[in-house]
mmCIF file with all atom_site columns, C-alpha atoms in Angstrom:
data_model
loop_
_atom_site.group_PDB
_atom_site.id
_atom_site.type_symbol
_atom_site.label_atom_id
_atom_site.label_alt_id
_atom_site.label_comp_id
_atom_site.label_asym_id
_atom_site.label_entity_id
_atom_site.label_seq_id
_atom_site.pdbx_PDB_ins_code
_atom_site.Cartn_x
_atom_site.Cartn_y
_atom_site.Cartn_z
_atom_site.occupancy
_atom_site.B_iso_or_equiv
_atom_site.pdbx_formal_charge
_atom_site.auth_seq_id
_atom_site.auth_comp_id
_atom_site.auth_asym_id
_atom_site.auth_atom_id
_atom_site.pdbx_PDB_model_num
ATOM 1   C CA . MET W 1 1   ? -13.245 187.562 77.337  1.00 54.00 ? 1   MET W CA 1
ATOM 2   C CA . SER W 1 2   ? -11.147 186.631 74.326  1.00 80.00 ? 2   SER W CA 1
ATOM 3   C CA . GLN W 1 3   ? -12.100 183.359 72.721  1.00 93.00 ? 3   GLN W CA 1
ATOM 4   C CA . GLY W 1 4   ? -8.552  183.257 71.327  1.00 94.00 ? 4   GLY W CA 1
ATOM 5   C CA . LYS W 1 5   ? -7.064  183.401 74.828  1.00 96.00 ? 5   LYS W CA 1
ATOM 6   C CA . GLU W 1 6   ? -9.437  180.650 75.926  1.00 96.00 ? 6   GLU W CA 1
ATOM 7   C CA . THR W 1 7   ? -8.210  178.586 72.952  1.00 95.00 ? 7   THR W CA 1
ATOM 8   C CA . ILE W 1 8   ? -4.597  179.076 74.037  1.00 96.00 ? 8   ILE W CA 1
ATOM 9   C CA . VAL W 1 9   ? -5.327  178.112 77.677  1.00 97.00 ? 9   VAL W CA 1
ATOM 10  C CA . SER W 1 10  ? -7.323  175.079 76.559  1.00 95.00 ? 10  SER W CA 1
ATOM 11  C CA . TYR W 1 11  ? -4.442  173.978 74.359  1.00 95.00 ? 11  TYR W CA 1
ATOM 12  C CA . LEU W 1 12  ? -1.771  174.515 77.050  1.00 97.00 ? 12  LEU W CA 1
ATOM 13  C CA . THR W 1 13  ? -3.755  172.741 79.760  1.00 96.00 ? 13  THR W CA 1
ATOM 14  C CA . SER W 1 14  ? -4.467  169.741 77.508  1.00 95.00 ? 14  SER W CA 1
ATOM 15  C CA . VAL W 1 15  ? -0.797  168.725 77.284  1.00 96.00 ? 15  VAL W CA 1
ATOM 16  C CA . PRO W 1 16  ? 1.476   167.563 80.125  1.00 95.00 ? 16  PRO W CA 1
ATOM 17  C CA . ALA W 1 17  ? 4.041   170.314 79.478  1.00 96.00 ? 17  ALA W CA 1
ATOM 18  C CA . TRP W 1 18  ? 4.641   173.214 77.178  1.00 97.00 ? 18  TRP W CA 1
ATOM 19  C CA . TYR W 1 19  ? 7.833   175.192 76.711  1.00 98.00 ? 19  TYR W CA 1
ATOM 20  C CA . LEU W 1 20  ? 8.714   178.805 77.512  1.00 98.00 ? 20  LEU W CA 1
ATOM 21  C CA . SER W 1 21  ? 11.720  180.504 75.978  1.00 98.00 ? 21  SER W CA 1
ATOM 22  C CA . THR W 1 22  ? 13.370  183.513 77.596  1.00 98.00 ? 22  THR W CA 1
ATOM 23  C CA . VAL W 1 23  ? 16.544  185.428 76.757  1.00 97.00 ? 23  VAL W CA 1
ATOM 24  C CA . GLU W 1 24  ? 19.535  184.553 78.901  1.00 96.00 ? 24  GLU W CA 1
ATOM 25  C CA . GLU W 1 25  ? 22.478  186.952 79.015  1.00 93.00 ? 25  GLU W CA 1
ATOM 26  C CA . THR W 1 26  ? 25.737  184.999 78.801  1.00 94.00 ? 26  THR W CA 1
ATOM 27  C CA . PRO W 1 27  ? 29.384  186.053 78.391  1.00 95.00 ? 27  PRO W CA 1
ATOM 28  C CA . GLU W 1 28  ? 28.966  185.119 74.711  1.00 96.00 ? 28  GLU W CA 1
ATOM 29  C CA . GLY W 1 29  ? 25.885  187.342 74.380  1.00 95.00 ? 29  GLY W CA 1
ATOM 30  C CA . PRO W 1 30  ? 22.128  186.767 74.571  1.00 95.00 ? 30  PRO W CA 1
ATOM 31  C CA . ARG W 1 31  ? 21.007  183.155 74.147  1.00 96.00 ? 31  ARG W CA 1
ATOM 32  C CA . PRO W 1 32  ? 17.581  181.501 74.166  1.00 96.00 ? 32  PRO W CA 1
ATOM 33  C CA . HIS W 1 33  ? 16.786  179.553 77.339  1.00 96.00 ? 33  HIS W CA 1
ATOM 34  C CA . VAL W 1 34  ? 13.916  177.067 77.072  1.00 98.00 ? 34  VAL W CA 1
ATOM 35  C CA . ARG W 1 35  ? 12.273  175.167 79.895  1.00 97.00 ? 35  ARG W CA 1
ATOM 36  C CA . PRO W 1 36  ? 9.042   173.224 80.510  1.00 97.00 ? 36  PRO W CA 1
ATOM 37  C CA . PHE W 1 37  ? 6.034   174.909 82.097  1.00 97.00 ? 37  PHE W CA 1
ATOM 38  C CA . SER W 1 38  ? 2.592   173.510 82.754  1.00 97.00 ? 38  SER W CA 1
ATOM 39  C CA . PHE W 1 39  ? 0.374   176.103 84.460  1.00 98.00 ? 39  PHE W CA 1
ATOM 40  C CA . ALA W 1 40  ? -1.883  178.489 82.557  1.00 98.00 ? 40  ALA W CA 1
ATOM 41  C CA . MET W 1 41  ? -5.212  179.884 83.735  1.00 98.00 ? 41  MET W CA 1
ATOM 42  C CA . MET W 1 42  ? -7.640  182.594 82.642  1.00 98.00 ? 42  MET W CA 1
ATOM 43  C CA . GLN W 1 43  ? -8.322  185.418 85.084  1.00 98.00 ? 43  GLN W CA 1
ATOM 44  C CA . ASP W 1 44  ? -10.108 188.667 84.239  1.00 96.00 ? 44  ASP W CA 1
ATOM 45  C CA . GLY W 1 45  ? -9.469  188.230 80.516  1.00 95.00 ? 45  GLY W CA 1
ATOM 46  C CA . ASP W 1 46  ? -5.746  187.552 80.898  1.00 97.00 ? 46  ASP W CA 1
ATOM 47  C CA . ILE W 1 47  ? -3.760  184.335 80.792  1.00 98.00 ? 47  ILE W CA 1
ATOM 48  C CA . GLN W 1 48  ? -1.917  183.889 84.086  1.00 98.00 ? 48  GLN W CA 1
ATOM 49  C CA . PHE W 1 49  ? 1.285   181.850 84.294  1.00 98.00 ? 49  PHE W CA 1
ATOM 50  C CA . CYS W 1 50  ? 3.248   181.085 87.460  1.00 97.00 ? 50  CYS W CA 1
ATOM 51  C CA . THR W 1 51  ? 6.842   180.622 88.482  1.00 97.00 ? 51  THR W CA 1
ATOM 52  C CA . ALA W 1 52  ? 9.090   181.492 91.413  1.00 97.00 ? 52  ALA W CA 1
ATOM 53  C CA . THR W 1 53  ? 10.911  184.760 91.977  1.00 97.00 ? 53  THR W CA 1
ATOM 54  C CA . THR W 1 54  ? 13.970  182.631 92.778  1.00 97.00 ? 54  THR W CA 1
ATOM 55  C CA . LYS W 1 55  ? 14.133  180.924 89.361  1.00 97.00 ? 55  LYS W CA 1
ATOM 56  C CA . ASP W 1 56  ? 16.329  181.813 86.396  1.00 96.00 ? 56  ASP W CA 1
ATOM 57  C CA . CYS W 1 57  ? 13.321  182.371 84.154  1.00 97.00 ? 57  CYS W CA 1
ATOM 58  C CA . TYR W 1 58  ? 12.003  185.101 86.460  1.00 98.00 ? 58  TYR W CA 1
ATOM 59  C CA . ARG W 1 59  ? 15.368  186.910 86.500  1.00 97.00 ? 59  ARG W CA 1
ATOM 60  C CA . GLU W 1 60  ? 15.661  186.528 82.720  1.00 98.00 ? 60  GLU W CA 1
ATOM 61  C CA . MET W 1 61  ? 12.164  187.945 82.113  1.00 98.00 ? 61  MET W CA 1
ATOM 62  C CA . ALA W 1 62  ? 12.934  190.864 84.447  1.00 98.00 ? 62  ALA W CA 1
ATOM 63  C CA . ALA W 1 63  ? 16.079  191.669 82.448  1.00 97.00 ? 63  ALA W CA 1
ATOM 64  C CA . ASN W 1 64  ? 14.510  191.069 79.003  1.00 97.00 ? 64  ASN W CA 1
ATOM 65  C CA . PRO W 1 65  ? 10.738  190.502 78.841  1.00 98.00 ? 65  PRO W CA 1
ATOM 66  C CA . SER W 1 66  ? 10.744  188.960 75.335  1.00 98.00 ? 66  SER W CA 1
ATOM 67  C CA . VAL W 1 67  ? 9.262   185.457 75.590  1.00 98.00 ? 67  VAL W CA 1
ATOM 68  C CA . GLU W 1 68  ? 7.832   182.774 73.372  1.00 98.00 ? 68  GLU W CA 1
ATOM 69  C CA . LEU W 1 69  ? 5.967   179.624 74.314  1.00 98.00 ? 69  LEU W CA 1
ATOM 70  C CA . THR W 1 70  ? 5.087   176.587 72.312  1.00 97.00 ? 70  THR W CA 1
ATOM 71  C CA . ALA W 1 71  ? 3.307   173.266 72.757  1.00 96.00 ? 71  ALA W CA 1
ATOM 72  C CA . TRP W 1 72  ? 2.556   170.374 70.458  1.00 94.00 ? 72  TRP W CA 1
ATOM 73  C CA . LYS W 1 73  ? -0.528  168.186 70.657  1.00 91.00 ? 73  LYS W CA 1
ATOM 74  C CA . SER W 1 74  ? -0.867  165.042 68.584  1.00 89.00 ? 74  SER W CA 1
ATOM 75  C CA . GLY W 1 75  ? -3.331  165.543 65.755  1.00 87.00 ? 75  GLY W CA 1
ATOM 76  C CA . ALA W 1 76  ? -3.711  169.267 66.471  1.00 88.00 ? 76  ALA W CA 1
ATOM 77  C CA . GLY W 1 77  ? -0.397  170.778 65.395  1.00 92.00 ? 77  GLY W CA 1
ATOM 78  C CA . TRP W 1 78  ? 1.316   173.177 67.746  1.00 95.00 ? 78  TRP W CA 1
ATOM 79  C CA . VAL W 1 79  ? 0.646   176.525 69.315  1.00 97.00 ? 79  VAL W CA 1
ATOM 80  C CA . ILE W 1 80  ? 3.061   179.458 69.409  1.00 97.00 ? 80  ILE W CA 1
ATOM 81  C CA . LEU W 1 81  ? 2.515   182.558 71.551  1.00 98.00 ? 81  LEU W CA 1
ATOM 82  C CA . ARG W 1 82  ? 5.052   185.370 71.731  1.00 98.00 ? 82  ARG W CA 1
ATOM 83  C CA . GLY W 1 83  ? 5.120   188.722 73.456  1.00 98.00 ? 83  GLY W CA 1
ATOM 84  C CA . LYS W 1 84  ? 6.493   190.575 76.473  1.00 98.00 ? 84  LYS W CA 1
ATOM 85  C CA . ALA W 1 85  ? 6.327   189.163 80.001  1.00 98.00 ? 85  ALA W CA 1
ATOM 86  C CA . ASN W 1 86  ? 4.551   191.451 82.461  1.00 98.00 ? 86  ASN W CA 1
ATOM 87  C CA . LEU W 1 87  ? 5.849   190.475 85.896  1.00 98.00 ? 87  LEU W CA 1
ATOM 88  C CA . THR W 1 88  ? 3.276   192.543 87.781  1.00 98.00 ? 88  THR W CA 1
ATOM 89  C CA . ASP W 1 89  ? 1.563   189.877 89.896  1.00 98.00 ? 89  ASP W CA 1
ATOM 90  C CA . THR W 1 90  ? -2.199  190.443 89.624  1.00 98.00 ? 90  THR W CA 1
ATOM 91  C CA . ALA W 1 91  ? -3.272  186.912 90.572  1.00 98.00 ? 91  ALA W CA 1
ATOM 92  C CA . ASP W 1 92  ? -6.413  186.755 92.674  1.00 98.00 ? 92  ASP W CA 1
ATOM 93  C CA . ALA W 1 93  ? -6.891  184.287 95.544  1.00 98.00 ? 93  ALA W CA 1
ATOM 94  C CA . ARG W 1 94  ? -8.412  181.576 93.311  1.00 98.00 ? 94  ARG W CA 1
ATOM 95  C CA . THR W 1 95  ? -5.604  181.779 90.728  1.00 98.00 ? 95  THR W CA 1
ATOM 96  C CA . ARG W 1 96  ? -2.954  181.768 93.469  1.00 98.00 ? 96  ARG W CA 1
ATOM 97  C CA . GLU W 1 97  ? -4.525  178.694 95.065  1.00 98.00 ? 97  GLU W CA 1
ATOM 98  C CA . GLU W 1 98  ? -4.742  176.843 91.738  1.00 98.00 ? 98  GLU W CA 1
ATOM 99  C CA . GLY W 1 99  ? -1.135  177.752 90.874  1.00 97.00 ? 99  GLY W CA 1
ATOM 100 C CA . PHE W 1 100 ? 0.045   176.714 94.331  1.00 97.00 ? 100 PHE W CA 1
ATOM 101 C CA . LYS W 1 101 ? -1.722  173.335 94.106  1.00 97.00 ? 101 LYS W CA 1
ATOM 102 C CA . HIS W 1 102 ? -0.342  172.783 90.623  1.00 96.00 ? 102 HIS W CA 1
ATOM 103 C CA . MET W 1 103 ? 3.243   173.531 91.655  1.00 95.00 ? 103 MET W CA 1
ATOM 104 C CA . VAL W 1 104 ? 3.002   171.322 94.758  1.00 96.00 ? 104 VAL W CA 1
ATOM 105 C CA . ALA W 1 105 ? 1.646   168.487 92.577  1.00 95.00 ? 105 ALA W CA 1
ATOM 106 C CA . LEU W 1 106 ? 4.802   168.838 90.461  1.00 94.00 ? 106 LEU W CA 1
ATOM 107 C CA . GLY W 1 107 ? 6.875   168.188 93.581  1.00 94.00 ? 107 GLY W CA 1
ATOM 108 C CA . GLU W 1 108 ? 7.902   171.769 94.294  1.00 94.00 ? 108 GLU W CA 1
ATOM 109 C CA . ASP W 1 109 ? 8.182   172.951 97.886  1.00 93.00 ? 109 ASP W CA 1
ATOM 110 C CA . TRP W 1 110 ? 5.851   175.832 98.775  1.00 93.00 ? 110 TRP W CA 1
ATOM 111 C CA . THR W 1 111 ? 4.575   176.902 102.184 1.00 94.00 ? 111 THR W CA 1
ATOM 112 C CA . SER W 1 112 ? 1.183   178.161 100.952 1.00 96.00 ? 112 SER W CA 1
ATOM 113 C CA . ALA W 1 113 ? -0.551  179.986 98.114  1.00 96.00 ? 113 ALA W CA 1
ATOM 114 C CA . ASP W 1 114 ? 0.754   183.173 99.751  1.00 96.00 ? 114 ASP W CA 1
ATOM 115 C CA . ASP W 1 115 ? 4.410   182.046 99.666  1.00 96.00 ? 115 ASP W CA 1
ATOM 116 C CA . GLU W 1 116 ? 6.455   185.153 98.760  1.00 96.00 ? 116 GLU W CA 1
ATOM 117 C CA . ARG W 1 117 ? 8.397   183.200 96.117  1.00 96.00 ? 117 ARG W CA 1
ATOM 118 C CA . LEU W 1 118 ? 5.280   182.179 94.165  1.00 97.00 ? 118 LEU W CA 1
ATOM 119 C CA . THR W 1 119 ? 4.552   184.767 91.510  1.00 98.00 ? 119 THR W CA 1
ATOM 120 C CA . PHE W 1 120 ? 2.280   185.109 88.510  1.00 98.00 ? 120 PHE W CA 1
ATOM 121 C CA . PHE W 1 121 ? 2.831   186.878 85.220  1.00 98.00 ? 121 PHE W CA 1
ATOM 122 C CA . THR W 1 122 ? 1.016   187.628 81.983  1.00 98.00 ? 122 THR W CA 1
ATOM 123 C CA . ILE W 1 123 ? 2.215   188.153 78.421  1.00 98.00 ? 123 ILE W CA 1
ATOM 124 C CA . GLU W 1 124 ? 1.475   191.526 76.826  1.00 97.00 ? 124 GLU W CA 1
ATOM 125 C CA . ASP W 1 125 ? 1.443   192.534 73.164  1.00 97.00 ? 125 ASP W CA 1
ATOM 126 C CA . ALA W 1 126 ? 0.998   188.845 72.418  1.00 97.00 ? 126 ALA W CA 1
ATOM 127 C CA . LYS W 1 127 ? 0.582   187.259 69.038  1.00 98.00 ? 127 LYS W CA 1
ATOM 128 C CA . ALA W 1 128 ? -0.396  183.615 68.680  1.00 98.00 ? 128 ALA W CA 1
ATOM 129 C CA . TRP W 1 129 ? -0.717  180.966 66.006  1.00 97.00 ? 129 TRP W CA 1
ATOM 130 C CA . ILE W 1 130 ? -1.851  177.375 65.658  1.00 96.00 ? 130 ILE W CA 1
ATOM 131 C CA . CYS W 1 131 ? 0.637   175.759 63.288  1.00 96.00 ? 131 CYS W CA 1
ATOM 132 C CA . ASP W 1 132 ? 0.440   172.609 61.216  1.00 94.00 ? 132 ASP W CA 1
ATOM 133 C CA . ILE W 1 133 ? 2.955   170.192 59.757  1.00 89.00 ? 133 ILE W CA 1
ATOM 134 C CA . ASP W 1 134 ? 1.974   171.479 56.286  1.00 91.00 ? 134 ASP W CA 1
ATOM 135 C CA . GLY W 1 135 ? 3.746   174.738 57.166  1.00 91.00 ? 135 GLY W CA 1
ATOM 136 C CA . SER W 1 136 ? 0.640   176.814 57.825  1.00 93.00 ? 136 SER W CA 1
ATOM 137 C CA . TRP W 1 137 ? 0.577   179.369 60.658  1.00 95.00 ? 137 TRP W CA 1
ATOM 138 C CA . ASN W 1 138 ? -3.052  180.150 61.482  1.00 95.00 ? 138 ASN W CA 1
ATOM 139 C CA . PRO W 1 139 ? -3.355  183.364 63.540  1.00 96.00 ? 139 PRO W CA 1
ATOM 140 C CA . VAL W 1 140 ? -5.289  183.242 66.815  1.00 97.00 ? 140 VAL W CA 1
ATOM 141 C CA . GLN W 1 141 ? -7.047  186.518 67.574  1.00 95.00 ? 141 GLN W CA 1
ATOM 142 C CA . LEU W 1 142 ? -6.189  187.508 71.126  1.00 95.00 ? 142 LEU W CA 1
#
C-alpha cells in the first residue's frame, strides 16, 4: 500500500471539507466547477471517493475525467491531487457502508449502502503535492 496515498487520505479526512474541481461544459466553453467533498477512504491500495450518479460532478467526470482536489489545514499547508477520474465503482461492502453512513450524516437522503445512486470512484494517473505558503510544492509519491 502506498504511504503517499495514506498521507493524502489522512490529510483529507482531517479537515471538515476539501474541494474537487471538474470541467463543466458551458455554452461559453469548458469552465472549472468546484464543490466541497468530504469522503475519502483507502481500499485495496486505492483512494475511494463517493458521490451520486445523479449529481453534476458525476456527469462532468463522465464527460471529461480531468479532476483536481485541494484541501488546506492550518499549520500544514495544503494538499493538491490531480488526475483522471475512474468512474468504475469497485467499492467493497465496507467502503460502501462507510460512504453511505458519511453521506447520511451530511444530511443526504439514501435508502441504503446499496442505493443505486451511490457510487464510488478513484483517481488514476494521479500526481500529488503538499504545498506551503512559502511557495514550495513538495511531491507526494503515490
